[in-house]
Amino acid sequence: MGESSRIAGQDGLRADARRNRRRILSAARLVFAEHGIDAPMATVARRAGVGVATLYRRFPTRDALVRAAFAHQMDTCARALTEALADPDPWQGFQQLVETVCELQREERGFPAAFVAAYPDSTREHARFGEQVERDFITLVRRAQAAGALRADLHPSDLAVALLAHCGLVTALPGDRAASRRLVAFLLQSFRAEAAHGALPAPSALSLRSLPLAAHGSQGQRSSGT
Amino acid sequence: MGESSRIAGQDGLRADARRNRRRILSAARLVFAEHGIDAPMATVARRAGVGVATLYRRFPTRDALVRAAFAHQMDTCARALTEALADPDPWQGFQQLVETVCELQREERGFPAAFVAAYPDSTREHARFGEQVERDFITLVRRAQAAGALRADLHPSDLAVALLAHCGLVTALPGDRAASRRLVAFLLQSFRAEAAHGALPAPSALSLRSLPLAAHGSQGQRSSGT
DNA sequence: GGTCAAGTGGACGATCTCGTCCGTTTGCCA
DNA sequence: TGGCAAACGGACGAGATCGTCCACTTGACC
């Protein structure tokens, strides 16, 4: 009988509210993949079979919806990372991780994994996620470098760069899996120790955790103040 | 005294109309680079110091404006290709071309070169452009491959893939030149003959000339006809 | 200089999206 | 079973963008 004496739901939601929340998230994934991240909120609501008010009550902003919609894909990425670390072959683990994440981007038309990259520690519930992911990823890189498989001058930010680029590709060419696979193959080959060939330019200051929100919608219209 | 007896302009436009056309194109480049390709047409008009009607009369659709605005950058790319072919060192020429085009994408926030890739033969005046560019580019690739510098399994479509990916990167991170340069360096290294390491997946059907228009604005909302 | 069509610009109606408000319904607990 | 607060959904006003229309201006040719 603490503060809210009523309501039994495990997350404080009534049963129908919880069901609608799930419906909304499911619809959001479909609609965002089909019409892009800027699809009208009303479309998501209609697809989910709920009113717009219900949608806005649960997710006050579009960002909140997007983050929540793709949270489970963040989990998929985190799982892939864990598996990669568990792989006895460091290079194999690294390669598997990159391919898994890119496949996710490819199948979901680039939106989800773009947000895995762009909002790693955005929501409170995923705050630890971002830090842990970054730590684990650095471990993965160091291990593969120590094994002599991954080039020594690869910087962790290079994965963020590669993922954003791949995301751009699959967004531009939603249907072209060959292009995506081809790019991934090239990138992975250039990450191998043998590919190192002269000095690289300085790495980006980008981090897996701190990508600017500019990576959002179309082209950042909404970020310009003035 | 043919059909239109009046009007002397070399392109059939009156002097003031030609001046306004130039102003519009100049403003469009600025506005598109600053606010993205979806910036309101009225913003372009205001920036150009003309009314919206003038803008719409000259460029009935947004696409027409975009194509025209970046036509001169297509020319820059074509020039870079010519220079690349003139380079005595085939690899040097290839590398220079990629770097020049990517620098163009980087400096103009990805829009121009995205369109170099996406609309190569779109306007009637550039119809030959697309074919010639593709022919020349294939020549460049074959030559560098024959010299043993470029990997033999590189397909011409791979450049389109790489450019689209790079375009996605600079669009997502407009300010981050290091990231762009880093990606270009990795891609170029993976294009070298020494980097070849096992079989690649099948190349994309993509061609420099026939990229789908899906590569346009935000996420293809407008492409779904139904 | 005069004529007239090409050119101009701003207002305007249509369309779309957002996010809120409010009367009604429904699940949960006693 | 009854009561109440949570949840619901559709309507609605505000704001933005699109593309057109039309009355006025200006440049080219005689």
PDB file of C-alpha atoms (C1' of nucleotides) in Angstrom, chain B residues 14 17 20 51 53-54 57-58, chain C residues 3 5-11:
ATOM      1  CA  ARG B  14      15.364  37.767 -70.613  1.00  0.00           C
ATOM      2  CA  ALA B  17      15.189  36.236 -65.668  1.00  0.00           C
ATOM      3  CA  ASN B  20      17.262  35.568 -61.059  1.00  0.00           C
ATOM      4  CA  GLY B  51       9.197  35.553 -54.955  1.00  0.00           C
ATOM      5  CA  ALA B  53       6.305  32.268 -58.055  1.00  0.00           C
ATOM      6  CA  THR B  54       9.581  33.057 -59.759  1.00  0.00           C
ATOM      7  CA  ARG B  57       8.204  29.121 -62.715  1.00  0.00           C
ATOM      8  CA  ARG B  58      11.857  28.322 -63.244  1.00  0.00           C
TER       9      ARG B  58
ATOM     10  C1'  DT C   3       4.354  48.579 -77.251  1.00  0.00           C
ATOM     11  C1'  DA C   5       4.868  39.820 -73.887  1.00  0.00           C
ATOM     12  C1'  DA C   6       7.944  37.907 -70.555  1.00  0.00           C
ATOM     13  C1'  DG C   7       8.762  38.291 -66.023  1.00  0.00           C
ATOM     14  C1'  DT C   8       7.716  39.351 -61.149  1.00  0.00           C
ATOM     15  C1'  DG C   9       6.048  38.881 -56.278  1.00  0.00           C
ATOM     16  C1'  DG C  10       2.936  38.281 -52.691  1.00  0.00           C
ATOM     17  C1'  DA C  11      -1.470  36.724 -51.232  1.00  0.00           C
TER      18       DA C  11
END
